[in-house]
């Protein structure tokens, strides 16, 4: 899920693309873009229930993934990146007519098909042609609570118009949860020349298909991706709402230095897990970096206030006494509020063995020399149930590892979404000779963990709104090579062993 800026397709291309994908027909019994009967709370940011009846949320299991807008009784407009990076349109559930996420009065539908723009492309920072049309599995019945938004014409100019962006996304940078209620904020289009003063945006902004929108202290944030940027227009006497743009990408949420100033460092553009994305700072507060001689060595995950779970191979041939663990870390160049710990003890699984290709029982527990205090930036990861199977689920890998086979480590924490393969699928790969039942494979085209991500957490978001540690980054051949999926140690196979060697530590439940 992305952040802050708004992507705009040229209106003529946008309309052509939607018409082709949706085979749009006109229903003369309803009007698009007519707001609900309720109006906005004066001076507030909470939207009155069903004021914007075209807004939908796209859910990935119980988790808010993206936003979208109803454009016909069968189609939703969203961002292309919402059905990329390991997420298939079939994985999504569409919540229609929703205001309060805890109420059950809204409609839930599945997605029958999803079409990205054929020229969609992406790098670590930005997406080009970031647009997609989703076809619902059932037709909608339009009411005061469910209604389409209008599409603009080429003659409409929105440069000096107040624009609205709304969604259930995170309410601040680094927040762990999304908003319960539908929220809105007002922004304005920023001139492309002003937007491109920052080298981040100068190198990644495509003025023909993107635009910047901003207001100090106001922004879209994680979870609002794919949602509409919309406004009324004088051509229809400000009575109808038109979709002007789609929330696409940006750096941080409502930061005053964007787009005017040239921060953050330009290195953000190229730093990533292979095929991955920069995480929102401290959004994975259990992830630690293990350094050796002040250089990235391995990753790990906090499981108690004094224990870090990592890979056995991270310690088997190296002296842990010369290692340092950075806890509460996001950026390796910004260590002011980061906890530094040494390692007092390491237990490598007694069944650990290694060949030139693979490591077996590749798991280890490192005991910190001094406990850490849990906070918003330092929290333990949940352990899975013994024997829990994560086959066919989408997991998230995070780390500061190399961004390519022969490239340097990332300075900022990166993430990538990968599909966990079934054991049968894993055995069909070219790694089958080296696989054991205690290992699992994961892969998405163009994405992988790489050197330096070893030992780092591979996590899955569960139905109880918690992340659990499904795997530990273990081994692989190359990086993001489709012939060789990444291999991870199955944490659920080692729960008794983990608890035995970490029983003197405290977790959040203790």
Short mmCIF file of C-alpha atoms in Angstrom, two decimals, residues 27-468:
data_model
loop_
_atom_site.label_atom_id
_atom_site.label_comp_id
_atom_site.label_asym_id
_atom_site.label_seq_id
_atom_site.Cartn_x
_atom_site.Cartn_y
_atom_site.Cartn_z
CA UNK A 27 -28.58 3.76 -16.90
CA UNK A 28 -31.00 6.67 -17.25
CA UNK A 29 -32.77 5.85 -13.98
CA UNK A 30 -29.90 7.26 -11.90
CA UNK A 31 -27.40 10.10 -11.95
CA UNK A 32 -23.70 9.78 -11.24
CA UNK A 33 -21.83 11.95 -8.77
CA UNK A 34 -24.78 13.02 -6.63
CA UNK A 35 -23.74 13.16 -2.98
CA UNK A 36 -25.75 11.44 -0.27
CA UNK A 37 -28.30 13.36 1.73
CA UNK A 38 -26.01 13.78 4.72
CA UNK A 39 -23.42 16.53 4.71
CA UNK A 40 -19.95 16.86 6.17
CA UNK A 41 -19.45 17.63 9.87
CA UNK A 42 -18.56 21.35 9.98
CA UNK A 43 -14.87 21.85 10.66
CA UNK A 44 -14.25 18.14 10.95
CA UNK A 45 -12.60 15.42 8.91
CA UNK A 46 -15.08 12.60 9.53
CA UNK A 47 -17.48 12.12 6.65
CA UNK A 48 -21.17 11.88 7.43
CA UNK A 49 -22.42 8.35 6.71
CA UNK A 50 -22.81 7.69 2.97
CA UNK A 51 -22.00 11.25 1.91
CA UNK A 52 -19.76 9.86 -0.83
CA UNK A 53 -21.67 6.74 -1.93
CA UNK A 54 -19.21 5.83 -4.71
CA UNK A 55 -16.39 5.00 -2.29
CA UNK A 56 -15.49 1.36 -1.68
CA UNK A 57 -12.79 -0.39 0.29
CA UNK A 58 -10.78 -3.26 -1.15
CA UNK A 59 -10.01 -5.76 1.59
CA UNK A 60 -7.23 -8.35 1.66
CA UNK A 61 -8.70 -10.77 4.17
CA UNK A 62 -9.52 -8.64 7.24
CA UNK A 63 -6.99 -5.97 6.30
CA UNK A 64 -7.68 -2.75 4.42
CA UNK A 65 -5.67 -2.96 1.22
CA UNK A 66 -6.83 -0.15 -1.09
CA UNK A 67 -9.70 2.15 -1.92
CA UNK A 68 -11.72 2.50 -5.09
CA UNK A 69 -14.67 4.25 -6.71
CA UNK A 70 -17.83 2.86 -8.29
CA UNK A 71 -18.07 3.98 -11.93
CA UNK A 72 -20.84 1.65 -13.18
CA UNK A 73 -23.15 -0.88 -11.58
CA UNK A 74 -20.52 -3.52 -12.29
CA UNK A 75 -17.18 -1.72 -12.20
CA UNK A 76 -14.78 -0.12 -9.71
CA UNK A 77 -11.89 2.16 -10.62
CA UNK A 78 -8.70 1.77 -8.56
CA UNK A 79 -4.90 1.84 -8.87
CA UNK A 80 -2.94 -0.71 -10.87
CA UNK A 81 -0.56 -1.31 -8.00
CA UNK A 82 -3.49 -2.57 -5.89
CA UNK A 83 -3.55 -5.77 -7.97
CA UNK A 84 0.23 -6.12 -8.32
CA UNK A 85 3.11 -7.08 -6.03
CA UNK A 86 1.77 -10.49 -5.06
CA UNK A 87 -1.91 -9.49 -4.79
CA UNK A 88 -4.30 -10.92 -7.37
CA UNK A 89 -7.76 -9.42 -7.97
CA UNK A 90 -9.20 -12.76 -6.82
CA UNK A 91 -7.70 -12.15 -3.37
CA UNK A 92 -9.83 -9.04 -2.81
CA UNK A 93 -13.23 -8.49 -1.22
CA UNK A 94 -15.06 -5.25 -2.07
CA UNK A 95 -16.99 -3.50 0.72
CA UNK A 96 -19.73 -1.30 -0.79
CA UNK A 97 -21.90 1.23 1.05
CA UNK A 98 -19.62 1.29 4.09
CA UNK A 99 -18.99 4.11 6.56
CA UNK A 100 -18.13 2.43 9.87
CA UNK A 101 -15.89 -0.60 9.35
CA UNK A 102 -17.26 -2.25 12.52
CA UNK A 103 -20.86 -2.20 11.36
CA UNK A 104 -22.25 -4.97 9.18
CA UNK A 105 -24.72 -2.99 7.08
CA UNK A 106 -22.49 -2.78 4.02
CA UNK A 107 -22.47 -5.10 1.01
CA UNK A 108 -19.56 -7.46 0.34
CA UNK A 109 -18.75 -8.58 -3.18
CA UNK A 110 -15.95 -10.46 -4.90
CA UNK A 111 -14.00 -9.40 -7.99
CA UNK A 112 -14.69 -11.39 -11.16
CA UNK A 113 -11.85 -9.82 -13.15
CA UNK A 114 -9.25 -7.07 -12.92
CA UNK A 115 -7.56 -5.22 -15.76
CA UNK A 116 -4.47 -3.05 -15.25
CA UNK A 117 -3.44 -0.56 -17.88
CA UNK A 118 -1.23 -2.42 -20.38
CA UNK A 119 1.56 0.14 -19.89
CA UNK A 120 1.65 -0.11 -16.08
CA UNK A 121 5.26 -0.07 -14.84
CA UNK A 122 6.81 0.33 -11.40
CA UNK A 123 10.03 0.93 -9.54
CA UNK A 124 10.78 1.23 -5.81
CA UNK A 125 9.18 4.69 -5.59
CA UNK A 126 6.61 5.28 -8.30
CA UNK A 127 4.12 3.64 -10.62
CA UNK A 128 3.36 4.82 -14.15
CA UNK A 129 -0.09 4.33 -15.73
CA UNK A 130 -1.27 3.33 -12.27
CA UNK A 131 -4.89 2.52 -13.05
CA UNK A 132 -7.10 -0.57 -13.05
CA UNK A 133 -10.74 -1.48 -13.59
CA UNK A 134 -12.25 -4.22 -11.41
CA UNK A 135 -15.37 -6.07 -12.56
CA UNK A 136 -17.62 -7.16 -9.70
CA UNK A 137 -19.16 -10.62 -9.52
CA UNK A 138 -22.67 -9.12 -9.15
CA UNK A 139 -24.38 -5.98 -10.39
CA UNK A 140 -25.01 -3.22 -7.86
CA UNK A 141 -28.41 -1.76 -7.17
CA UNK A 142 -28.02 2.02 -6.88
CA UNK A 143 -29.47 3.68 -3.78
CA UNK A 144 -28.68 6.70 -1.60
CA UNK A 145 -25.85 4.63 -0.11
CA UNK A 146 -24.50 3.13 -3.33
CA UNK A 147 -24.00 5.36 -6.34
CA UNK A 148 -21.38 5.87 -9.09
CA UNK A 149 -19.07 8.85 -9.42
CA UNK A 150 -19.00 10.76 -12.71
CA UNK A 151 -16.05 10.70 -15.09
CA UNK A 152 -14.85 14.12 -16.30
CA UNK A 153 -14.66 15.37 -19.86
CA UNK A 154 -11.58 16.81 -21.50
CA UNK A 155 -13.11 20.29 -21.28
CA UNK A 156 -13.10 20.25 -17.48
CA UNK A 157 -10.23 22.02 -15.69
CA UNK A 158 -9.65 21.30 -11.99
CA UNK A 159 -6.41 23.24 -11.42
CA UNK A 160 -7.85 25.88 -9.11
CA UNK A 161 -10.55 23.75 -7.56
CA UNK A 162 -10.56 22.35 -4.04
CA UNK A 163 -10.26 18.58 -4.31
CA UNK A 164 -11.39 15.89 -1.88
CA UNK A 165 -9.61 12.67 -1.06
CA UNK A 166 -11.37 10.20 1.23
CA UNK A 167 -10.75 6.76 2.60
CA UNK A 168 -10.27 4.52 5.61
CA UNK A 169 -6.47 4.64 5.47
CA UNK A 170 -4.04 5.30 8.30
CA UNK A 171 -4.59 8.60 10.06
CA UNK A 172 -0.91 9.36 10.53
CA UNK A 173 2.51 8.27 9.34
CA UNK A 174 3.61 5.07 11.07
CA UNK A 175 0.17 4.23 12.47
CA UNK A 176 -0.39 0.50 12.91
CA UNK A 177 -4.11 0.48 12.15
CA UNK A 178 -6.44 2.09 9.64
CA UNK A 179 -9.34 4.42 10.44
CA UNK A 180 -12.62 2.95 11.67
CA UNK A 181 -14.69 5.64 9.95
CA UNK A 182 -14.53 7.10 6.47
CA UNK A 183 -12.39 10.25 6.60
CA UNK A 184 -11.87 13.05 4.10
CA UNK A 185 -9.44 15.88 3.56
CA UNK A 186 -9.10 18.74 1.11
CA UNK A 187 -6.08 19.19 -1.14
CA UNK A 188 -5.16 21.24 -4.20
CA UNK A 189 -3.25 20.45 -7.33
CA UNK A 190 0.39 21.52 -7.12
CA UNK A 191 2.06 22.79 -10.27
CA UNK A 192 4.35 20.16 -11.81
CA UNK A 193 7.36 22.52 -11.81
CA UNK A 194 6.96 23.10 -8.10
CA UNK A 195 6.46 19.42 -7.45
CA UNK A 196 9.65 18.56 -9.33
CA UNK A 197 11.86 20.79 -7.18
CA UNK A 198 12.51 17.67 -5.15
CA UNK A 199 14.92 15.35 -6.94
CA UNK A 200 12.84 12.37 -5.79
CA UNK A 201 9.86 13.66 -7.74
CA UNK A 202 11.86 15.23 -10.55
CA UNK A 203 13.27 11.82 -11.41
CA UNK A 204 9.99 9.94 -11.03
CA UNK A 205 7.16 12.29 -11.94
CA UNK A 206 5.60 11.85 -15.39
CA UNK A 207 3.58 15.07 -15.87
CA UNK A 208 1.47 13.68 -18.72
CA UNK A 209 -0.04 10.94 -16.55
CA UNK A 210 0.56 12.13 -12.97
CA UNK A 211 -0.20 15.17 -10.91
CA UNK A 212 0.71 16.27 -7.40
CA UNK A 213 -1.89 17.26 -4.83
CA UNK A 214 -1.06 18.61 -1.41
CA UNK A 215 -2.15 20.65 1.58
CA UNK A 216 0.06 21.21 4.62
CA UNK A 217 -0.73 18.57 7.22
CA UNK A 218 -3.26 16.86 4.96
CA UNK A 219 -2.71 13.92 2.71
CA UNK A 220 -3.71 10.45 1.68
CA UNK A 221 -1.86 7.74 3.58
CA UNK A 222 -1.41 3.95 3.61
CA UNK A 223 -4.68 2.21 2.81
CA UNK A 224 -6.05 5.13 0.77
CA UNK A 225 -4.21 3.87 -2.32
CA UNK A 226 -6.46 3.44 -5.32
CA UNK A 227 -9.10 5.73 -3.87
CA UNK A 228 -10.52 8.65 -5.83
CA UNK A 229 -9.50 12.29 -5.84
CA UNK A 230 -12.73 14.07 -6.68
CA UNK A 231 -14.38 17.47 -6.99
CA UNK A 232 -17.49 19.26 -8.22
CA UNK A 233 -17.39 21.47 -11.30
CA UNK A 234 -19.06 24.70 -12.37
CA UNK A 235 -20.17 23.12 -15.68
CA UNK A 236 -22.77 21.18 -13.68
CA UNK A 237 -23.31 24.02 -11.18
CA UNK A 238 -21.25 22.15 -8.57
CA UNK A 239 -24.02 19.62 -8.09
CA UNK A 240 -22.17 16.57 -9.36
CA UNK A 241 -18.87 15.04 -8.26
CA UNK A 242 -16.23 13.99 -10.79
CA UNK A 243 -13.24 11.73 -10.31
CA UNK A 244 -10.13 13.74 -11.09
CA UNK A 245 -7.40 11.33 -10.05
CA UNK A 246 -6.43 8.12 -8.28
CA UNK A 247 -4.27 7.94 -5.14
CA UNK A 248 -1.03 6.43 -6.38
CA UNK A 249 2.31 7.06 -4.66
CA UNK A 250 4.45 9.40 -2.60
CA UNK A 251 6.97 9.72 0.22
CA UNK A 252 5.56 9.67 3.77
CA UNK A 253 2.18 11.14 4.74
CA UNK A 254 1.44 14.89 4.95
CA UNK A 255 5.09 15.83 5.37
CA UNK A 256 5.69 19.59 5.00
CA UNK A 257 8.87 19.10 3.00
CA UNK A 258 7.06 17.48 0.10
CA UNK A 259 6.86 18.56 -2.62
CA UNK A 260 8.83 21.76 -1.94
CA UNK A 261 12.04 20.52 -0.37
CA UNK A 262 14.60 18.04 -1.65
CA UNK A 263 14.39 15.44 1.07
CA UNK A 264 14.64 12.56 1.76
CA UNK A 265 17.95 11.43 0.35
CA UNK A 266 17.91 10.43 -3.31
CA UNK A 267 19.08 6.96 -2.25
CA UNK A 268 15.48 6.12 -1.37
CA UNK A 269 14.75 5.69 -5.08
CA UNK A 270 16.98 2.69 -5.65
CA UNK A 271 17.05 1.04 -2.25
CA UNK A 272 14.82 -2.00 -1.99
CA UNK A 273 14.43 -5.68 -1.38
CA UNK A 274 14.46 -7.02 -4.93
CA UNK A 275 11.14 -5.92 -6.38
CA UNK A 276 10.09 -4.43 -3.06
CA UNK A 277 8.88 -1.18 -1.57
CA UNK A 278 10.04 1.17 1.14
CA UNK A 279 8.01 0.56 4.31
CA UNK A 280 6.31 3.26 6.33
CA UNK A 281 8.79 3.96 9.18
CA UNK A 282 8.33 1.57 12.11
CA UNK A 283 5.37 -0.22 10.56
CA UNK A 284 7.08 -3.56 11.35
CA UNK A 285 8.40 -2.80 14.86
CA UNK A 286 9.68 -6.34 15.55
CA UNK A 287 12.24 -6.25 12.74
CA UNK A 288 15.88 -5.85 13.80
CA UNK A 289 19.15 -5.43 11.96
CA UNK A 290 22.14 -7.50 13.02
CA UNK A 291 25.40 -5.76 12.13
CA UNK A 292 28.93 -7.16 11.96
CA UNK A 293 31.77 -4.63 11.82
CA UNK A 294 29.09 -1.93 11.35
CA UNK A 295 27.84 -3.56 8.16
CA UNK A 296 24.53 -5.30 7.53
CA UNK A 297 24.92 -8.99 8.34
CA UNK A 298 21.45 -10.45 8.92
CA UNK A 299 17.92 -9.63 9.94
CA UNK A 300 15.86 -10.93 12.81
CA UNK A 301 12.58 -10.58 14.68
CA UNK A 302 11.91 -9.72 18.32
CA UNK A 303 9.88 -12.46 20.03
CA UNK A 304 10.41 -11.39 23.65
CA UNK A 305 11.98 -8.37 25.33
CA UNK A 306 15.35 -10.12 25.23
CA UNK A 307 15.24 -12.65 22.40
CA UNK A 308 15.62 -12.31 18.65
CA UNK A 309 14.73 -15.13 16.27
CA UNK A 310 16.97 -15.39 13.22
CA UNK A 311 18.64 -17.96 10.97
CA UNK A 312 21.20 -20.47 12.17
CA UNK A 313 23.57 -19.71 9.31
CA UNK A 314 23.82 -16.10 10.53
CA UNK A 315 25.82 -17.31 13.54
CA UNK A 316 27.26 -20.73 12.62
CA UNK A 317 30.47 -19.43 11.09
CA UNK A 318 30.65 -15.98 12.71
CA UNK A 319 31.45 -14.76 16.20
CA UNK A 320 28.28 -13.28 17.70
CA UNK A 321 30.37 -11.32 20.21
CA UNK A 322 31.42 -8.87 17.51
CA UNK A 323 27.82 -8.35 16.35
CA UNK A 324 25.44 -5.53 17.27
CA UNK A 325 21.64 -5.60 17.16
CA UNK A 326 19.74 -2.43 16.22
CA UNK A 327 16.19 -2.44 17.62
CA UNK A 328 13.50 0.08 16.66
CA UNK A 329 15.38 0.83 13.46
CA UNK A 330 14.04 2.21 10.19
CA UNK A 331 16.92 4.06 8.51
CA UNK A 332 20.52 2.96 8.98
CA UNK A 333 21.60 6.58 8.61
CA UNK A 334 19.27 7.76 11.40
CA UNK A 335 20.17 6.04 14.68
CA UNK A 336 19.16 8.72 17.22
CA UNK A 337 16.28 6.83 18.86
CA UNK A 338 17.44 3.31 18.03
CA UNK A 339 18.25 0.82 20.81
CA UNK A 340 21.73 -0.71 20.44
CA UNK A 341 22.29 -4.15 21.99
CA UNK A 342 25.05 -6.70 22.04
CA UNK A 343 24.41 -10.45 22.05
CA UNK A 344 25.14 -12.43 25.21
CA UNK A 345 24.19 -15.88 23.93
CA UNK A 346 23.16 -17.67 20.73
CA UNK A 347 21.41 -21.04 20.49
CA UNK A 348 21.51 -22.62 17.02
CA UNK A 349 19.12 -25.50 16.44
CA UNK A 350 20.91 -28.76 17.23
CA UNK A 351 19.74 -30.22 13.92
CA UNK A 352 21.30 -27.47 11.82
CA UNK A 353 23.24 -28.82 8.83
CA UNK A 354 24.54 -27.14 5.72
CA UNK A 355 25.57 -27.99 2.18
CA UNK A 356 26.90 -25.82 -0.61
CA UNK A 357 23.30 -25.08 -1.63
CA UNK A 358 21.01 -25.19 1.39
CA UNK A 359 20.77 -25.03 5.17
CA UNK A 360 18.47 -27.35 7.11
CA UNK A 361 16.89 -26.53 10.51
CA UNK A 362 18.13 -23.02 9.79
CA UNK A 363 16.93 -21.28 12.93
CA UNK A 364 18.61 -19.64 15.92
CA UNK A 365 17.77 -17.60 19.01
CA UNK A 366 19.97 -14.67 20.04
CA UNK A 367 19.74 -13.38 23.61
CA UNK A 368 20.29 -9.63 24.00
CA UNK A 369 22.72 -8.44 26.67
CA UNK A 370 20.06 -6.06 28.00
CA UNK A 371 16.27 -6.27 27.60
CA UNK A 372 14.45 -3.72 25.46
CA UNK A 373 11.34 -1.78 26.47
CA UNK A 374 8.31 -2.25 24.27
CA UNK A 375 6.97 0.92 22.63
CA UNK A 376 5.33 2.05 19.40
CA UNK A 377 8.62 1.37 17.59
CA UNK A 378 9.64 -1.82 19.43
CA UNK A 379 7.17 -4.70 19.68
CA UNK A 380 7.43 -8.50 19.48
CA UNK A 381 6.06 -10.51 16.57
CA UNK A 382 3.43 -13.18 17.29
CA UNK A 383 4.40 -16.82 16.85
CA UNK A 384 2.18 -19.13 14.79
CA UNK A 385 0.36 -22.15 16.13
CA UNK A 386 2.38 -25.40 16.10
CA UNK A 387 2.13 -26.95 12.65
CA UNK A 388 0.18 -24.01 11.20
CA UNK A 389 0.12 -24.11 7.40
CA UNK A 390 0.41 -20.89 5.39
CA UNK A 391 0.21 -22.41 1.90
CA UNK A 392 -1.24 -20.13 -0.79
CA UNK A 393 -1.36 -17.13 1.54
CA UNK A 394 0.36 -13.84 0.79
CA UNK A 395 3.26 -13.05 3.11
CA UNK A 396 5.43 -9.99 3.61
CA UNK A 397 9.21 -10.10 3.68
CA UNK A 398 11.02 -7.14 5.26
CA UNK A 399 14.69 -6.28 5.54
CA UNK A 400 17.64 -4.06 4.73
CA UNK A 401 19.31 -6.61 2.44
CA UNK A 402 20.86 -6.15 -0.97
CA UNK A 403 18.67 -4.73 -3.71
CA UNK A 404 20.17 -7.07 -6.30
CA UNK A 405 22.64 -9.91 -6.68
CA UNK A 406 25.67 -7.64 -6.87
CA UNK A 407 24.27 -4.48 -5.33
CA UNK A 408 24.56 -2.81 -1.94
CA UNK A 409 22.30 -3.10 1.09
CA UNK A 410 19.35 -0.79 1.59
CA UNK A 411 19.58 2.08 4.07
CA UNK A 412 15.84 1.95 4.79
CA UNK A 413 13.61 -0.96 5.69
CA UNK A 414 12.03 -2.48 2.59
CA UNK A 415 9.17 -4.91 2.07
CA UNK A 416 7.80 -7.16 -0.65
CA UNK A 417 4.65 -9.28 -0.90
CA UNK A 418 5.24 -12.90 -1.88
CA UNK A 419 2.85 -15.79 -2.41
CA UNK A 420 3.60 -18.81 -0.24
CA UNK A 421 3.71 -21.93 -2.41
CA UNK A 422 2.18 -25.23 -1.40
CA UNK A 423 4.64 -28.02 -0.65
CA UNK A 424 3.63 -29.61 -3.95
CA UNK A 425 4.35 -26.41 -5.90
CA UNK A 426 7.65 -26.04 -4.09
CA UNK A 427 8.68 -29.57 -5.08
CA UNK A 428 7.98 -28.76 -8.74
CA UNK A 429 10.74 -26.14 -8.74
CA UNK A 430 14.37 -26.80 -9.59
CA UNK A 431 15.15 -26.81 -5.85
CA UNK A 432 13.32 -30.07 -5.17
CA UNK A 433 16.48 -32.10 -4.48
CA UNK A 434 17.41 -29.78 -1.64
CA UNK A 435 14.04 -29.29 0.07
CA UNK A 436 12.86 -30.70 3.40
CA UNK A 437 9.42 -30.65 5.12
CA UNK A 438 10.69 -27.98 7.53
CA UNK A 439 11.17 -25.54 4.64
CA UNK A 440 8.66 -23.51 2.63
CA UNK A 441 8.94 -21.63 -0.65
CA UNK A 442 7.58 -18.24 -1.64
CA UNK A 443 7.73 -16.33 -4.87
CA UNK A 444 6.25 -13.45 -6.82
CA UNK A 445 7.54 -12.39 -10.20
CA UNK A 446 10.49 -10.02 -9.86
CA UNK A 447 10.58 -10.14 -6.05
CA UNK A 448 12.67 -11.94 -3.48
CA UNK A 449 14.79 -11.65 -0.40
CA UNK A 450 18.49 -11.21 -1.06
CA UNK A 451 21.80 -11.31 0.81
CA UNK A 452 21.50 -9.42 4.10
CA UNK A 453 17.82 -10.26 4.44
CA UNK A 454 18.90 -13.65 5.83
CA UNK A 455 17.35 -14.39 9.19
CA UNK A 456 14.73 -11.70 8.69
CA UNK A 457 11.01 -12.21 9.27
CA UNK A 458 8.54 -13.48 6.69
CA UNK A 459 5.16 -12.52 8.15
CA UNK A 460 1.48 -13.16 7.44
CA UNK A 461 -1.47 -11.00 8.48
CA UNK A 462 -4.01 -13.18 10.28
CA UNK A 463 -7.77 -12.88 10.77
CA UNK A 464 -7.36 -11.56 14.31
CA UNK A 465 -5.61 -8.46 12.90
CA UNK A 466 -2.14 -9.57 14.02
CA UNK A 467 0.99 -10.41 12.10
CA UNK A 468 2.51 -13.81 12.79
#
